[in-house]
Amino acid sequence: MTYRVLISDPLSEDGIFPLRQASTIKVDVKTDLTEAELVAMMPMYDALLVRSQTKVTRAIIAAAANLKIIGRAGVGVDNIDLTAATEHGVIVVNAPDGNTNSAAEHTVAMLMALARKIPQAYYALKQQKWDRKAHVGVELKGKTLGVIGLGRIGREVALRAKGQRMKVMAYDPFLTEEKADQLGLIKGTVDEVIKVADFITIHTPLLKETKHLINADAISKMKTGVQIVNCARGGIIDEEALYQAIVAGKVAGAALDVFEQEPATDHKLLQLPQVIATPHLGASTIEAQESVAVDVSYDVVRLLNGDLVKNP
Ligand code: NAD
Ligand code: MLT
């Protein structure tokens, strides 16, 4: 019996070696497919591996008569119709640990670049402008970082922020006082965190409950001059509300790795000098991409061989 696996987003070639070496598995890598192309191809595949570009819709899942498993090489499964997968008996596995470190490092890089206006200064200098006055930043030391979502990445960011001698206050529905003490941070409600923070960083999944968690009302409770980092998911911040708050001077700056609609090249937030951005690069390191691809590939091999997976 030979199982066929389709990889529809670019994945690390080293990371998919468990699939390549499995004698019962034939792997096809075909990226940049439209939904219609995927619908047409899916009946011949037993497994589909994606990153975040492929939107695994109900139509794709319904067409995939032989599909047993969808592997997500990364954390967020918001690009997969989980309800449709469940209805069709398709298992969805992700790789929750492999990119934690890279995403945390990227968040801290964005936080520091935001505080010191590094991208703006770089851009000016590339245009031959030696402008020191326009790029005066603020220190992180002594400032309060508000962390919304203290899971794998939020925790790593909090620990690194303490290394910058920031005070850290966090909200997560599962954060206990004991855990907060152990990590050396203050536990608060969302409102408490957003009211006291000088910088806010978001690390929740995108869920019904977290959609537009940072909206006009939440922003109105924040300190004037607050700066916001989002390396989690677009859609957790109401982008229009953020835009208006920056224009009004309530929010001093934002660092965004993710957008509600991606790719987001022609976005009005990108026109604001107070906004720095990267094109969803949080997990884009050689290490993270290899690690998530290895994890999810092993799970697909195990499942197709009738074994249990690591992250069902
Ligand atoms: P995680 O599941 O380990 O942590 C998420 C945390 O959010 C959990 O502790 C959960 O309790 C908490 N949470 C859930 N609902 C909440 C709410 N309403 N308010 C506050 N907290 C809430 O996930 P993670 O690995 O830390 O990933 C965090 C986010 O980062 C996800 O959205 C993930 O998709 C995203 N991510 C982005 C990149 C990137 O490239 N930018 C890379 C990796 C992960
Ligand atoms: C994730 O959820 O793991 C990230 O968005 C990284 C990605 O796969 O691009």
Short mmCIF file of C-alpha atoms and ligand atoms in Angstrom, two decimals:
data_model
loop_
_atom_site.label_atom_id
_atom_site.label_comp_id
_atom_site.label_asym_id
_atom_site.label_seq_id
_atom_site.Cartn_x
_atom_site.Cartn_y
_atom_site.Cartn_z
CA MET A 1 0.00 0.00 0.00
CA THR A 2 1.38 3.42 -0.93
CA TYR A 3 0.00 6.56 0.71
CA ARG A 4 0.17 9.86 -1.12
CA VAL A 5 1.01 13.07 0.72
CA LEU A 6 0.61 16.54 -0.78
CA ILE A 7 2.69 19.42 0.59
CA SER A 8 1.02 22.62 -0.60
CA ASP A 9 3.15 25.29 1.14
CA PRO A 10 6.95 25.64 1.10
CA LEU A 11 8.35 23.44 3.90
CA SER A 12 11.94 22.76 4.90
CA GLU A 13 13.28 19.94 2.67
CA ASP A 14 15.46 18.71 5.58
CA GLY A 15 12.36 18.76 7.78
CA ILE A 16 10.33 16.44 5.57
CA PHE A 17 12.94 13.68 5.49
CA PRO A 18 10.75 11.38 7.65
CA LEU A 19 8.18 11.41 4.84
CA ARG A 20 10.75 11.09 2.06
CA GLN A 21 12.35 8.06 3.66
CA ALA A 22 9.09 6.19 4.42
CA SER A 23 8.82 3.35 1.92
CA THR A 24 5.00 3.41 2.01
CA ILE A 25 4.71 7.14 1.29
CA LYS A 26 4.97 9.13 -1.94
CA VAL A 27 5.36 12.88 -1.47
CA ASP A 28 4.34 15.61 -3.93
CA VAL A 29 5.30 19.23 -3.31
CA LYS A 30 3.02 21.61 -5.22
CA THR A 31 2.71 25.14 -3.91
CA ASP A 32 0.68 28.25 -4.84
CA LEU A 33 -2.38 26.19 -5.79
CA THR A 34 -5.80 27.79 -6.04
CA GLU A 35 -8.73 26.38 -4.10
CA ALA A 36 -10.15 24.94 -7.35
CA GLU A 37 -6.84 23.22 -8.14
CA LEU A 38 -6.74 21.72 -4.64
CA VAL A 39 -10.34 20.55 -4.89
CA ALA A 40 -9.48 18.78 -8.15
CA MET A 41 -6.30 17.15 -6.82
CA MET A 42 -7.31 16.17 -3.30
CA PRO A 43 -9.15 12.89 -4.05
CA MET A 44 -5.82 11.15 -4.72
CA TYR A 45 -4.19 12.19 -1.44
CA ASP A 46 -4.19 10.56 2.00
CA ALA A 47 -2.54 13.48 3.77
CA LEU A 48 -2.11 17.21 3.23
CA LEU A 49 0.70 19.25 4.78
CA VAL A 50 0.45 23.02 4.96
CA ARG A 51 1.99 26.06 6.60
CA SER A 52 -0.22 29.17 6.82
CA GLN A 53 -0.63 30.17 3.17
CA THR A 54 -2.96 27.35 2.13
CA LYS A 55 -6.49 27.95 3.35
CA VAL A 56 -7.85 24.45 3.89
CA THR A 57 -11.51 25.16 3.24
CA ARG A 58 -14.61 23.01 3.63
CA ALA A 59 -14.72 22.56 -0.18
CA ILE A 60 -11.17 21.16 -0.22
CA ILE A 61 -11.87 18.81 2.69
CA ALA A 62 -15.20 17.65 1.20
CA ALA A 63 -13.50 16.83 -2.11
CA ALA A 64 -10.74 14.82 -0.42
CA ALA A 65 -12.40 11.41 -0.27
CA ASN A 66 -9.21 9.63 0.88
CA LEU A 67 -7.90 12.30 3.21
CA LYS A 68 -6.98 11.02 6.66
CA ILE A 69 -4.78 13.74 8.06
CA ILE A 70 -4.00 17.42 7.68
CA GLY A 71 -0.63 18.40 9.11
CA ARG A 72 0.02 22.04 10.00
CA ALA A 73 3.74 22.83 10.14
CA GLY A 74 3.36 25.50 12.81
CA VAL A 75 1.08 26.51 15.67
CA GLY A 76 -2.04 28.30 14.41
CA VAL A 77 -4.71 26.09 12.84
CA ASP A 78 -6.96 29.05 11.97
CA ASN A 79 -6.27 28.44 8.25
CA ILE A 80 -7.96 25.03 8.48
CA ASP A 81 -11.72 24.50 8.66
CA LEU A 82 -11.64 22.35 11.80
CA THR A 83 -15.40 21.78 11.84
CA ALA A 84 -15.32 20.40 8.30
CA ALA A 85 -12.30 18.24 9.13
CA THR A 86 -14.08 16.77 12.16
CA GLU A 87 -17.25 16.13 10.16
CA HIS A 88 -15.24 14.25 7.53
CA GLY A 89 -13.25 12.26 10.10
CA VAL A 90 -9.97 13.96 9.16
CA ILE A 91 -7.38 14.35 11.92
CA VAL A 92 -5.61 17.70 12.19
CA VAL A 93 -2.17 17.81 13.79
CA ASN A 94 0.03 20.83 14.35
CA ALA A 95 3.59 21.40 15.54
CA PRO A 96 3.11 23.58 18.61
CA ASP A 97 6.65 23.64 20.01
CA GLY A 98 8.95 23.90 17.01
CA ASN A 99 8.74 27.62 16.39
CA THR A 100 8.23 28.95 19.93
CA ASN A 101 11.78 30.21 20.32
CA SER A 102 11.89 31.86 16.89
CA ALA A 103 8.54 33.59 17.41
CA ALA A 104 9.63 34.83 20.85
CA GLU A 105 12.93 36.14 19.49
CA HIS A 106 11.12 37.89 16.64
CA THR A 107 8.72 39.52 19.10
CA VAL A 108 11.59 40.85 21.19
CA ALA A 109 13.36 42.08 18.05
CA MET A 110 10.18 43.93 17.07
CA LEU A 111 9.78 45.35 20.57
CA MET A 112 13.31 46.73 20.57
CA ALA A 113 13.10 48.00 16.99
CA LEU A 114 9.84 49.75 17.90
CA ALA A 115 11.22 51.37 21.04
CA ARG A 116 14.33 52.64 19.24
CA LYS A 117 12.72 53.40 15.85
CA ILE A 118 15.36 51.31 14.12
CA PRO A 119 13.45 50.61 10.87
CA GLN A 120 12.51 54.29 10.48
CA ALA A 121 16.11 55.41 11.08
CA TYR A 122 17.44 52.77 8.70
CA TYR A 123 14.98 53.85 6.00
CA ALA A 124 15.94 57.52 6.41
CA LEU A 125 19.63 56.75 6.32
CA LYS A 126 19.25 54.64 3.19
CA GLN A 127 17.74 57.77 1.68
CA GLN A 128 20.88 59.64 2.74
CA LYS A 129 19.18 61.50 5.62
CA TRP A 130 21.30 61.73 8.79
CA ASP A 131 18.39 62.65 11.06
CA ARG A 132 19.08 61.98 14.73
CA LYS A 133 16.32 64.21 16.15
CA ALA A 134 13.49 62.39 14.39
CA HIS A 135 14.52 59.03 15.77
CA VAL A 136 14.77 59.51 19.51
CA GLY A 137 13.47 56.37 21.20
CA VAL A 138 12.58 55.24 24.70
CA GLU A 139 14.27 52.75 27.02
CA LEU A 140 12.64 49.46 27.88
CA LYS A 141 14.29 49.29 31.31
CA GLY A 142 11.76 50.09 34.05
CA LYS A 143 8.81 50.09 31.63
CA THR A 144 5.90 47.70 32.01
CA LEU A 145 5.31 45.09 29.34
CA GLY A 146 1.73 43.82 29.22
CA VAL A 147 1.55 40.27 27.88
CA ILE A 148 -1.86 39.10 26.68
CA GLY A 149 -1.72 35.32 26.34
CA LEU A 150 0.93 33.60 28.43
CA GLY A 151 1.30 30.32 26.54
CA ARG A 152 4.48 29.00 25.01
CA ILE A 153 5.51 32.17 23.19
CA GLY A 154 4.09 34.69 25.67
CA ARG A 155 6.07 33.05 28.46
CA GLU A 156 9.33 33.13 26.50
CA VAL A 157 8.76 36.79 25.64
CA ALA A 158 8.03 37.60 29.29
CA LEU A 159 11.28 35.96 30.42
CA ARG A 160 13.28 37.82 27.79
CA ALA A 161 11.61 41.13 28.73
CA LYS A 162 12.73 40.59 32.30
CA GLY A 163 16.25 40.28 30.88
CA GLN A 164 15.71 43.82 29.55
CA ARG A 165 14.79 44.78 33.13
CA MET A 166 11.17 45.45 32.23
CA LYS A 167 8.32 44.83 34.66
CA VAL A 168 5.97 42.25 33.23
CA MET A 169 2.24 42.01 33.84
CA ALA A 170 0.29 39.26 32.12
CA TYR A 171 -3.23 38.05 31.47
CA ASP A 172 -4.08 34.50 30.48
CA PRO A 173 -7.24 32.66 31.58
CA PHE A 174 -5.07 29.75 32.76
CA LEU A 175 -2.43 31.78 34.60
CA THR A 176 -2.34 31.02 38.32
CA GLU A 177 -0.86 33.26 41.03
CA GLU A 178 1.63 30.48 41.76
CA LYS A 179 2.82 30.32 38.13
CA ALA A 180 3.02 34.13 37.93
CA ASP A 181 5.19 34.15 41.08
CA GLN A 182 7.42 31.41 39.68
CA LEU A 183 7.93 33.42 36.49
CA GLY A 184 8.46 36.64 38.44
CA LEU A 185 5.60 38.54 36.86
CA ILE A 186 2.36 40.14 37.95
CA LYS A 187 -0.94 38.48 37.09
CA GLY A 188 -3.78 40.78 36.05
CA THR A 189 -7.08 40.90 34.21
CA VAL A 190 -7.05 42.12 30.60
CA ASP A 191 -8.23 45.53 31.76
CA GLU A 192 -5.58 45.74 34.48
CA VAL A 193 -2.83 44.77 32.06
CA ILE A 194 -3.81 47.17 29.29
CA LYS A 195 -4.26 50.07 31.74
CA VAL A 196 -0.77 49.93 33.22
CA ALA A 197 1.35 48.74 30.30
CA ASP A 198 3.78 50.98 28.42
CA PHE A 199 4.17 48.24 25.82
CA ILE A 200 1.62 45.53 25.06
CA THR A 201 2.39 42.27 23.27
CA ILE A 202 -0.29 39.84 22.10
CA HIS A 203 0.24 36.05 22.17
CA THR A 204 -3.23 34.45 22.05
CA PRO A 205 -4.60 32.27 19.28
CA LEU A 206 -7.17 33.84 16.95
CA LEU A 207 -10.49 32.55 18.29
CA LYS A 208 -14.05 33.84 18.40
CA GLU A 209 -13.23 35.16 21.90
CA THR A 210 -10.00 36.90 20.86
CA LYS A 211 -11.20 38.44 17.57
CA HIS A 212 -10.74 42.23 17.98
CA LEU A 213 -9.75 41.76 21.62
CA ILE A 214 -7.78 44.96 21.10
CA ASN A 215 -10.54 47.25 19.81
CA ALA A 216 -11.40 50.94 20.20
CA ASP A 217 -12.81 50.35 23.69
CA ALA A 218 -9.70 48.47 24.88
CA ILE A 219 -7.41 51.09 23.36
CA SER A 220 -9.33 53.88 25.13
CA LYS A 221 -8.35 52.28 28.47
CA MET A 222 -4.63 52.19 27.60
CA LYS A 223 -2.02 54.78 28.57
CA THR A 224 -1.55 57.55 26.05
CA GLY A 225 1.71 56.76 24.29
CA VAL A 226 1.36 52.99 24.62
CA GLN A 227 3.14 50.89 21.97
CA ILE A 228 1.69 47.61 20.74
CA VAL A 229 3.35 44.51 19.29
CA ASN A 230 1.42 41.79 17.48
CA CYS A 231 3.36 38.72 16.37
CA ALA A 232 0.41 36.37 17.00
CA ARG A 233 -2.43 36.70 14.54
CA GLY A 234 -4.02 39.48 12.52
CA GLY A 235 -7.62 39.92 13.60
CA ILE A 236 -6.83 39.95 17.33
CA ILE A 237 -6.31 43.69 16.90
CA ASP A 238 -9.06 45.72 15.21
CA GLU A 239 -6.85 47.32 12.56
CA GLU A 240 -9.15 50.28 11.90
CA ALA A 241 -9.25 51.07 15.64
CA LEU A 242 -5.46 50.84 15.82
CA TYR A 243 -5.09 53.13 12.80
CA GLN A 244 -7.41 55.75 14.29
CA ALA A 245 -5.66 55.56 17.68
CA ILE A 246 -2.24 56.10 16.10
CA VAL A 247 -3.48 59.03 14.02
CA ALA A 248 -5.06 60.53 17.16
CA GLY A 249 -1.78 60.16 19.09
CA LYS A 250 -3.23 57.75 21.67
CA VAL A 251 -1.01 54.88 20.51
CA ALA A 252 2.58 55.96 19.88
CA GLY A 253 3.59 53.02 17.74
CA ALA A 254 2.91 49.48 16.67
CA ALA A 255 5.02 46.57 15.47
CA LEU A 256 3.05 44.12 13.38
CA ASP A 257 4.14 40.77 11.99
CA VAL A 258 0.60 39.65 11.17
CA PHE A 259 -2.44 41.15 9.48
CA GLU A 260 -6.11 40.31 9.19
CA GLN A 261 -5.70 39.77 5.43
CA GLU A 262 -2.37 38.43 4.27
CA PRO A 263 -0.43 39.22 2.18
CA ALA A 264 -0.92 42.80 3.36
CA THR A 265 1.15 44.94 1.04
CA ASP A 266 -1.34 47.70 0.35
CA HIS A 267 -2.46 48.36 3.93
CA LYS A 268 -3.13 51.81 5.35
CA LEU A 269 -1.37 50.96 8.62
CA LEU A 270 1.82 50.54 6.60
CA GLN A 271 1.55 54.17 5.48
CA LEU A 272 1.98 55.39 9.07
CA PRO A 273 5.57 56.17 10.13
CA GLN A 274 4.74 54.96 13.66
CA VAL A 275 4.08 51.43 12.35
CA ILE A 276 6.90 48.99 11.76
CA ALA A 277 6.14 45.65 10.17
CA THR A 278 7.40 42.34 8.88
CA PRO A 279 5.59 39.96 6.52
CA HIS A 280 4.63 37.17 8.99
CA LEU A 281 8.24 36.22 9.72
CA GLY A 282 7.87 35.11 13.35
CA ALA A 283 8.61 31.49 12.57
CA SER A 284 10.81 32.11 9.58
CA THR A 285 14.13 30.77 10.77
CA ILE A 286 16.00 27.77 9.43
CA GLU A 287 15.75 26.12 12.85
CA ALA A 288 12.01 26.64 13.34
CA GLN A 289 11.08 25.61 9.83
CA GLU A 290 13.08 22.42 10.06
CA SER A 291 11.72 21.65 13.50
CA VAL A 292 8.00 22.13 12.67
CA ALA A 293 8.34 20.17 9.43
CA VAL A 294 10.08 17.27 11.22
CA ASP A 295 7.44 17.18 13.97
CA VAL A 296 4.48 17.17 11.64
CA SER A 297 6.11 14.77 9.17
CA TYR A 298 6.71 12.19 11.91
CA ASP A 299 3.07 12.56 12.97
CA VAL A 300 1.86 11.96 9.41
CA VAL A 301 4.11 8.88 9.08
CA ARG A 302 2.88 7.53 12.43
CA LEU A 303 -0.76 8.11 11.60
CA LEU A 304 -0.59 6.60 8.13
CA ASN A 305 1.08 3.57 9.71
CA GLY A 306 -1.80 3.28 12.15
CA ASP A 307 0.13 4.57 15.17
CA LEU A 308 -0.79 7.36 17.55
CA VAL A 309 0.26 10.92 16.77
CA LYS A 310 2.09 13.22 19.16
CA ASN A 311 -0.25 16.28 18.92
CA PRO A 312 -3.79 15.19 17.97
P1 NAD B 1 -0.15 28.68 23.02
O1 NAD B 1 -1.37 27.87 22.73
O2 NAD B 1 1.01 28.02 23.66
O3 NAD B 1 -0.54 29.95 23.89
C1 NAD B 1 -1.69 30.71 23.69
C2 NAD B 1 -2.15 31.21 25.03
O4 NAD B 1 -3.23 32.11 24.83
C3 NAD B 1 -2.67 30.09 25.96
O5 NAD B 1 -1.95 30.09 27.18
C4 NAD B 1 -4.13 30.44 26.17
O6 NAD B 1 -4.59 30.11 27.47
C5 NAD B 1 -4.12 31.93 25.93
N1 NAD B 1 -5.43 32.49 25.63
C6 NAD B 1 -6.48 31.91 25.01
N2 NAD B 1 -7.50 32.77 24.95
C7 NAD B 1 -7.10 33.91 25.58
C8 NAD B 1 -7.72 35.15 25.87
N3 NAD B 1 -8.97 35.40 25.49
N4 NAD B 1 -6.99 36.08 26.52
C9 NAD B 1 -5.73 35.84 26.91
N5 NAD B 1 -5.09 34.67 26.67
C10 NAD B 1 -5.77 33.74 26.02
O7 NAD B 1 0.27 29.32 21.60
P2 NAD B 1 1.69 29.92 21.21
O8 NAD B 1 2.51 28.87 20.59
O9 NAD B 1 2.23 30.69 22.35
O10 NAD B 1 1.23 30.91 20.03
C11 NAD B 1 0.63 32.14 20.32
C12 NAD B 1 0.16 32.82 19.05
O11 NAD B 1 1.28 33.08 18.19
C13 NAD B 1 -0.82 32.02 18.19
O12 NAD B 1 -1.78 32.90 17.65
C14 NAD B 1 0.05 31.47 17.07
O13 NAD B 1 -0.68 31.15 15.91
C15 NAD B 1 0.97 32.65 16.86
N6 NAD B 1 2.24 32.37 16.20
C16 NAD B 1 2.66 33.28 15.28
C17 NAD B 1 3.87 33.10 14.67
C18 NAD B 1 4.35 34.06 13.63
O14 NAD B 1 5.00 33.65 12.68
N7 NAD B 1 4.08 35.35 13.77
C19 NAD B 1 4.66 31.98 15.00
C20 NAD B 1 4.20 31.09 15.94
C21 NAD B 1 2.97 31.30 16.55
C1 MLT B 2 2.35 29.63 13.27
O1 MLT B 2 1.18 29.70 13.64
O2 MLT B 2 3.07 28.65 13.53
C2 MLT B 2 2.93 30.79 12.55
O3 MLT B 2 1.99 31.62 12.01
C3 MLT B 2 4.06 30.51 11.69
C4 MLT B 2 3.79 30.08 10.29
O4 MLT B 2 3.51 28.93 10.07
O5 MLT B 2 3.89 30.89 9.40
#
